[in-house]
Amino acid sequence: MTQLIIDQALVDKARGSAQNIARQVKQAVDGMTTVTIERASLRLLGIDGVDAQGAPMVNIVVEHLLAQDLLGQGAVTPVVAAMERRGMTAQEVASAVACGALVLTKPDGNREAIKNKALQLAGEACRKISANRRQREEMIQRLGKGSAPQLYLIVATGNIYEDIKQATAAAHQGADIIAVIRTTGQSLLDYVPYGATTEGFGGTYATQENFRLMRRALDAAGEAVGRYIYLTNYCSGLCMPEIAVMGALERLDMMLNDSMYGIIFRDINMRRTFLDQFFSRRVNAYAGIIINTGEDNYLTTADAYEQAHTVLASQLINEQFALMSGLKAERIGLGHAFEINPDSEDGFLWEIAHAQLIRQVFPQAPLKYMPPTKYMTGNIFKGQVQNTLFNAASVMTGQTIHLLGMMTEAIHTPLLQDRYLALENARYVFHTMRHLADEIEFKPTGRIQARANEVLAQTVQMLAEIEQIGLMEAIRRKMFAEISRQPDGGKGVAGVINKNDDYYNPFPDLMQGGASDDTATNSN
Amino acid sequence: MTQLIIDQALVDKARGSAQNIARQVKQAVDGMTTVTIERASLRLLGIDGVDAQGAPMVNIVVEHLLAQDLLGQGAVTPVVAAMERRGMTAQEVASAVACGALVLTKPDGNREAIKNKALQLAGEACRKISANRRQREEMIQRLGKGSAPQLYLIVATGNIYEDIKQATAAAHQGADIIAVIRTTGQSLLDYVPYGATTEGFGGTYATQENFRLMRRALDAAGEAVGRYIYLTNYCSGLCMPEIAVMGALERLDMMLNDSMYGIIFRDINMRRTFLDQFFSRRVNAYAGIIINTGEDNYLTTADAYEQAHTVLASQLINEQFALMSGLKAERIGLGHAFEINPDSEDGFLWEIAHAQLIRQVFPQAPLKYMPPTKYMTGNIFKGQVQNTLFNAASVMTGQTIHLLGMMTEAIHTPLLQDRYLALENARYVFHTMRHLADEIEFKPTGRIQARANEVLAQTVQMLAEIEQIGLMEAIRRKMFAEISRQPDGGKGVAGVINKNDDYYNPFPDLMQGGASDDTATNSN
Amino acid sequence: MTLQQTQTDAACLVRPYGDTLDDGVVQFSFTLPLPHDELACEAARAVGEAMGLHEVSVSCSRDLGQGFSFFVLYGKMTTSVDVSRLTVNKAEFETMKKEAVDRFIQEHFGRKLVFVGACIETDAHTVGIDAIMNMKGYNGHKGLESYHEIQAVNLGAQVGSDEFVAKALELNADALLVSQIVTQKNVHLANLTRLVDMLEAEGVRDKLVLVVGGPRISHELAKELGYDAGFGPNTYAEDVASFVVQEMKRRERS
Amino acid sequence: MTLQQTQTDAACLVRPYGDTLDDGVVQFSFTLPLPHDELACEAARAVGEAMGLHEVSVSCSRDLGQGFSFFVLYGKMTTSVDVSRLTVNKAEFETMKKEAVDRFIQEHFGRKLVFVGACIETDAHTVGIDAIMNMKGYNGHKGLESYHEIQAVNLGAQVGSDEFVAKALELNADALLVSQIVTQKNVHLANLTRLVDMLEAEGVRDKLVLVVGGPRISHELAKELGYDAGFGPNTYAEDVASFVVQEMKRRERS
Ligand code: B12
Ligand code: B12
Ligand SMILES: Cc1ncc(COP(=O)(O)O)c(C=O)c1O
Ligand SMILES: Cc1ncc(COP(=O)(O)O)c(C=O)c1O
């Protein structure tokens, strides 16, 4: 692998700051939970489905608990208590609550017995997830998987059945990873839609049934092409923890999952986001899922040259949050993007400097590299050229998860042929340049080296400053993506709940440190 | 500039062999001339035009001399003698011969006086050419020219007036060099067509009038865009020397001109080709024209990986022939091509190794780098990708004359839009990678370095072998482009004439060593 | 407002140009839901012919799997388009510089005008509306926030139409600037129609200058949907500001 | 020889596919001889409409200078093509392996057959005819020179029709293999016609199997020009050998 000369002491300093920043945040929110964490926990207990009006059962139960002022102790114990009391399944408890036949109360009986019961039920849920993880590992063992940079393709028809057709064709054409893009607006829904759906805009609803249908199709495609096909979705937005649970249960392999994206790009409340990301990452860690962070998005609103250091700073913070939740370094897919201005002289050099710097600062991370989007135009022929250079940068700097650029990026979500042409482009470039990264060195006195040093130095400084003022204040000051958010503002703030002293939720502890038989290093 | 570690002793050895090879050939043909060399000399004396049947005057005169068995002494003295005798211009002599009014004879009068007269007339011709050369230099001084890699574009409509439209548009879009492709079949015509033409197939006839029209248009375009636009044509085929003269008179700037191309690809007789290339290169040298050699063509019939060393060997031979004719190293545009199989793993590495090796073996040469053609397909979108990598290879290895790849290469000669998109592709790549070549080094223990060593070693060996067997035998043995030609076979063999003892032609000596005020290093 | 008409008298026939006038050369590509075989290639050619092209040739065909095939074709158009009969639909106004807009407002209205903007409904693409409204602007063209005589209020992303209308009423807006970037399954049509309906229901539609912009928005479409003007790619703050002030003046007169 | 017909009974309507069945999406691009302005964009859209497309949108327009503009468009085709009514025109034969061809010749003719090939007239692209005839072949498919029962004589590039016919007579050729790569300004049509005329003038046309190949040659075109078969891209020696021997046998019978 090509090497830049990097001052490890600076890297350590930056990482130290990031650790402190993440710890401060964790402390600040430790006494709180959120409605979606509680709903996610109920999903793990086995509650699913919707009522006649389409409201998910978990929402009904959690709102019921909120109304009874019971959520501060967590949703798990009241439900388990009712299960014990009535001899019902969790789902039956939910139905009873939904039709008004049951009112949940503060558990009065033996709290320890209820906790034990909860722990036992939670253990069963964990075993299901473990089994999925093992099945993934076995399938990869048997079928193999794409070699890095792995080819990551999106489908975005809005209709899960069309998505499946296109995803299957993509797998046959060479895709290693399929991401089902989510419909616009879903991230701001405070519930997860239900069932198979065919009506999304620029993407398809993330529902458990859609996950299941696509998983089945990709398993079949994987068998046919002799390569395990990874499935990706969005563990993001107001229902981040619930989607983590759905993904764990349906054996998704990757999740877009960021510690700050929702705050910055969806104006979701900060505390809510920090709480939700923590819970969902613990689930993802347990499920052996690779997360993809969203720093690439910064460069769609801010300039890739001016703001390169904000990407690296954010990645270091994201890394610390992820490690804290129990994710292994090998599953932290930090995101960045080839958004350098095509009109800038030597722009490719700056891009290489940045991509290589990130590669070396996070040697174990399965880096996710996003294609040019902002500077793509309706000129599809030029678009092919931009994507070719992106592909070249990726293979020259040893990126891991390579999101394919579409020549029609500025026009529409990908057509079948756009995806084919993108795959053909990347496959050719990767193959013909396969070992280029091993062959070239950057001049120690050169521009690329100097640029990498500069970005690293700026990053160290930025993180030192954030360590002083705190992350929430930093976001308020537009330090990421040039967007400002208020610590107490944002969507979903009402869903942040103070925990009572008797708050109990078996899952975070049970899932801590991942599953004991996890083999992170081998499986991705 | 990126550097490979190259054993200079090996390079010297190869070059030494090539010098001997070229000398042997020169000796073998020294006692001969060709009909087209004689016609070219008459053109320099001022004979032009065609008869009623369209036969060029110079052909009529030379055939007349052949018929009189007078060509062995050269066409110049009989014509000059007639001019003196009759007080006619050269053109009037030709007309008189054409209509049968005049029969040329062995000059009987004072041979020295005639030679002196010839020398004087030849001096006038040379001054015209010098003036063109100086005008080019002045214009470049004033307007500047494209920076390397210079963008070289072809026009090939078959109609000089459409060509002009397209060439002008190309100059406005960024082209630095315009080549007017010649119609299929012209290379095998043993005469040069006359006048403005509109009826070519896959190219336009090379005529002096077409040269003039395009020169005028490109001068205007150059003034408009503030950049001298180079004009290129084909100094190749059965009339190579005559085209050299036409180009010198009409201020072309570059010529496709090779010492072996005609033999290998057009089955033109070997001796004829060697004689013609010598004469024409002397004219080109005098006119300050940059030649482009044709080794790129080898890779359209032979494999670019297997036969890479044949390209280098041929370039070394071409270089020696050119130096012998008086061309300066700065005007020897050796040709090669990005014809590596796109399906080969690490193909880009082998291509870089070769391009960089050539760059270093010929540090002063304005290398001409040809785009992928053989592996281009009807898939224009993939074609854009192939051309992007070609552009990248060019800027990474410091090539000089960069022939733009067309995405429609496998379909048709370029449309207006194809040329625009090709220019856009190259301009973007060159700009965004401008200093990449300064930034990267190749690992001394790496694959690229090893490949370059291998090609160089094969070249040394091949040239040593040719030094033993002679170039004509080497060609017979298919050593270039996997094509075999017989030393005594081929087209135009009847046009090779033994010189008599009294052969006289003032031009080669007059033009030897180029013009005294030539400033090769500055002007290109 | 009337449409600007670009009309010349005589017919002016044009046809695509490959390398010779009127050769009619067109490149096209598409996918067919047919397995990749010779019949599919024939079908591809037939598609070209159905589009009225001649000398249609399939220069590339590829198997996309799952019963789909991709084609690249060239063909020649033999009919022509009469340019003299075409009209360009665009909002009728003169673009003025920032300073001129400010002066125009001082002269004609004698008060600061209020522009409220948002990316409405599910759309979260703020870069476009920011380019128009924020101080920084776009491509060196300052945004509306930098105009002395304009109070520019940018509500940002995913603003519901109800919220937007409420804010407009609260601020006594003179102009509403709507941005719509996502057009997948024509979601923008639904969103834009919803907003107009709501403004009409509130009885304020005619009191406001209502404009919409986005990369796939044309003036023609905007008019059809009941907006005063539509702005496409490469719009700058001065364009929309000029239109709004001139439109307001026009309305005063009438 | 008759044409092979691929026909099914029921109508089978297809239409281009973007991301949803029957959405009809087509990409196209072309240049117009118009200066780059809004009217030119309108004209580009009109070209799309003249091709019968709906929802035509110009996604890119560029100034090419000299009064030319380039456009990339997308549009939707609303009509369909009936695949059941299409026919695939190709030579009627079964491709046999090299060994099978040799055996076929032994069995049916009992002598070596003579195939003479050339790239005729101004065309100098020998790679195609070499791929068919030379020992080495193409893509791992050996050429005709490697067939025991075929005497393959490849005359190479730029062979005049007269020379070619003379050689064919001299060698008593069974089949003539003509290659034509350059099609600019339809030069191949002139060349190919010239050869047939000459063979007919010599009275030998019917004694020979006459085939032509090249990247832009179709069987249909070849037949129109009076050839027995035409071969396009991706042809190998065994294809043309199989055709020739089967055609010779067919003629013997009739
Ligand atoms: C940046 C970007 C994003 C960012 C947005 C960040 C932000 N804060 O804005 C992020 C990453 C968040 C994003 C997300 C999504 N995006 Co997005 N995104 C883009 C991208 C790359 C660039 C858009 C852009 O910023 N252009 C630059 C601005 C300056 O141009 P503009 O918007 O056209 O604005 C100009 C004019 O149109 C006009 N204008 C615009 N608005 C207005 C308003 C008025 C009043 C006036 C006068 C003028 C005006 O003036 C501006 C300046 O000249 C495009 C692809 C592309 N290259 O175009 C895709 C694209 C727009 N996105 C797309 C999609 C589908 C999405 C998602 C829905 C995907 C998903 N399902 O998750 C999400 C969700 C977003 C949502 N809910 O809306 C599609 C839309 C397809 C379509 N035709 O509908 C595109 C085209 C990409 C693609 N091919 O799929 N995206
Ligand atoms: C290599 C090449 C050359 C080489 C040729 C070397 C040689 N000895 O053949 C050189 C560099 C000399 C050359 C020169 C020219 N070329 Co050239 N060349 C090409 C190139 C790059 C590849 C052609 C090739 O070798 N294909 C590979 C072979 C195996 O494929 P194929 O020919 O299609 O053959 C297969 C089938 O068609 C079939 N087949 C072919 N012949 C036959 C015959 C029979 C009997 C059968 C059964 C089958 C068969 O079987 C073969 C195997 O499957 C193409 C561009 C491209 N990528 O296609 C341009 C191309 C063909 N050339 C072109 C042109 C215009 C020229 C020139 C005329 C340009 C000029 N004015 O100088 C010159 C002059 C040549 C001349 N007088 O004919 C154009 C033709 C445009 C057109 N549509 O007419 C092309 C398309 C490039 C372009 N876009 O401008 N060229
Ligand atoms: C981390 C993350 N979450 C979510 C999304 C998708 O956007 P939305 O918020 O609309 O789901 C992205 C987009 O790239 C992302 O990076
Ligand atoms: C040196 C040289 N001469 C001539 C030509 C052109 O071919 P033709 O022989 O048809 O003029 C080429 C083609 O690339 C060439 O390299």
mmCIF file of C-alpha atoms in Angstrom, chain A residues 156-159 164-165 168-170 172-173 184-188 198 200-203 265-266 300-302 381 407 410-414 416-417 420-421 424 482-483 491, chain C residues 27 29-32 61-66 68-72 74 122-127 130 134 136 138 157-159 163 182-188 190 215-216:
data_model
loop_
_atom_site.group_PDB
_atom_site.id
_atom_site.type_symbol
_atom_site.label_atom_id
_atom_site.label_comp_id
_atom_site.label_asym_id
_atom_site.label_seq_id
_atom_site.Cartn_x
_atom_site.Cartn_y
_atom_site.Cartn_z
ATOM 1 C CA ALA A 156 -34.104 3.458 -5.689
ATOM 2 C CA THR A 157 -37.238 2.748 -7.667
ATOM 3 C CA GLY A 158 -39.620 3.297 -4.759
ATOM 4 C CA ASN A 159 -41.143 -0.121 -5.388
ATOM 5 C CA ILE A 164 -35.510 -6.601 -6.365
ATOM 6 C CA LYS A 165 -35.383 -6.981 -10.133
ATOM 7 C CA THR A 168 -30.672 -9.030 -8.834
ATOM 8 C CA ALA A 169 -29.545 -7.792 -12.234
ATOM 9 C CA ALA A 170 -26.864 -5.672 -10.540
ATOM 10 C CA HIS A 172 -25.343 -10.611 -11.811
ATOM 11 C CA GLN A 173 -23.444 -7.739 -13.373
ATOM 12 C CA THR A 184 -37.584 10.943 0.833
ATOM 13 C CA GLY A 185 -39.057 11.968 4.103
ATOM 14 C CA GLN A 186 -38.953 8.642 5.910
ATOM 15 C CA SER A 187 -36.141 9.803 8.161
ATOM 16 C CA LEU A 188 -38.502 12.322 9.762
ATOM 17 C CA THR A 198 -44.446 0.033 -3.733
ATOM 18 C CA GLY A 200 -41.695 5.607 -2.494
ATOM 19 C CA PHE A 201 -40.242 8.805 -3.931
ATOM 20 C CA GLY A 202 -36.598 8.553 -4.938
ATOM 21 C CA GLY A 203 -36.328 5.506 -2.720
ATOM 22 C CA PHE A 265 -28.793 17.154 7.771
ATOM 23 C CA ARG A 266 -32.215 16.411 9.171
ATOM 24 C CA THR A 300 -22.180 18.233 -0.730
ATOM 25 C CA THR A 301 -22.760 21.518 1.095
ATOM 26 C CA ALA A 302 -19.183 22.532 2.004
ATOM 27 C CA PHE A 381 -20.373 11.679 -21.102
ATOM 28 C CA MET A 407 -23.244 9.144 -15.024
ATOM 29 C CA ALA A 410 -27.587 14.996 -11.779
ATOM 30 C CA ILE A 411 -30.650 13.743 -13.645
ATOM 31 C CA HIS A 412 -32.473 10.845 -12.069
ATOM 32 C CA THR A 413 -32.100 7.900 -9.733
ATOM 33 C CA PRO A 414 -30.266 5.127 -11.592
ATOM 34 C CA LEU A 416 -30.901 -0.251 -15.136
ATOM 35 C CA GLN A 417 -28.420 0.694 -17.825
ATOM 36 C CA TYR A 420 -24.545 -1.543 -15.729
ATOM 37 C CA LEU A 421 -22.339 1.142 -17.223
ATOM 38 C CA GLU A 424 -18.419 -1.826 -16.177
ATOM 39 C CA GLU A 482 -21.355 24.803 7.467
ATOM 40 C CA ILE A 483 -24.743 24.099 9.032
ATOM 41 C CA LYS A 491 -37.106 17.413 15.500
ATOM 42 C CA GLN C 27 -27.041 8.877 -30.979
ATOM 43 C CA SER C 29 -29.383 4.359 -26.028
ATOM 44 C CA PHE C 30 -31.936 2.424 -24.019
ATOM 45 C CA THR C 31 -32.717 -0.873 -22.380
ATOM 46 C CA LEU C 32 -35.282 -3.360 -23.602
ATOM 47 C CA SER C 61 -25.728 -4.464 -27.415
ATOM 48 C CA ARG C 62 -25.091 -5.888 -23.964
ATOM 49 C CA ASP C 63 -26.759 -8.471 -21.783
ATOM 50 C CA LEU C 64 -27.923 -6.860 -18.545
ATOM 51 C CA GLY C 65 -29.160 -10.164 -17.162
ATOM 52 C CA GLN C 66 -32.653 -10.902 -15.831
ATOM 53 C CA PHE C 68 -32.868 -7.170 -20.086
ATOM 54 C CA SER C 69 -30.605 -5.937 -22.869
ATOM 55 C CA PHE C 70 -28.900 -2.607 -23.386
ATOM 56 C CA PHE C 71 -28.315 -0.921 -26.737
ATOM 57 C CA VAL C 72 -26.406 1.993 -28.166
ATOM 58 C CA TYR C 74 -26.998 5.661 -34.257
ATOM 59 C CA THR C 122 -40.336 16.086 1.822
ATOM 60 C CA ASP C 123 -37.597 17.857 -0.088
ATOM 61 C CA ALA C 124 -34.408 18.452 1.891
ATOM 62 C CA HIS C 125 -32.152 19.860 -0.812
ATOM 63 C CA THR C 126 -31.324 23.279 0.550
ATOM 64 C CA VAL C 127 -28.284 24.040 -1.556
ATOM 65 C CA ASP C 130 -29.490 28.735 -0.057
ATOM 66 C CA ASN C 134 -28.148 33.177 1.810
ATOM 67 C CA LYS C 136 -22.908 33.963 0.431
ATOM 68 C CA TYR C 138 -23.582 31.250 -5.563
ATOM 69 C CA ALA C 157 -35.512 22.133 4.330
ATOM 70 C CA GLN C 158 -38.588 19.971 4.534
ATOM 71 C CA VAL C 159 -40.950 22.761 5.463
ATOM 72 C CA GLU C 163 -45.997 25.868 8.226
ATOM 73 C CA VAL C 182 -36.699 15.937 -6.108
ATOM 74 C CA THR C 183 -38.963 15.122 -9.051
ATOM 75 C CA GLN C 184 -38.984 11.336 -8.792
ATOM 76 C CA LYS C 185 -42.461 9.976 -9.561
ATOM 77 C CA ASN C 186 -43.494 13.613 -10.014
ATOM 78 C CA VAL C 187 -43.560 14.236 -6.276
ATOM 79 C CA HIS C 188 -42.885 17.921 -6.961
ATOM 80 C CA ALA C 190 -48.116 17.113 -5.797
ATOM 81 C CA PRO C 215 -33.049 22.057 -11.698
ATOM 82 C CA ARG C 216 -36.038 20.483 -13.404
#
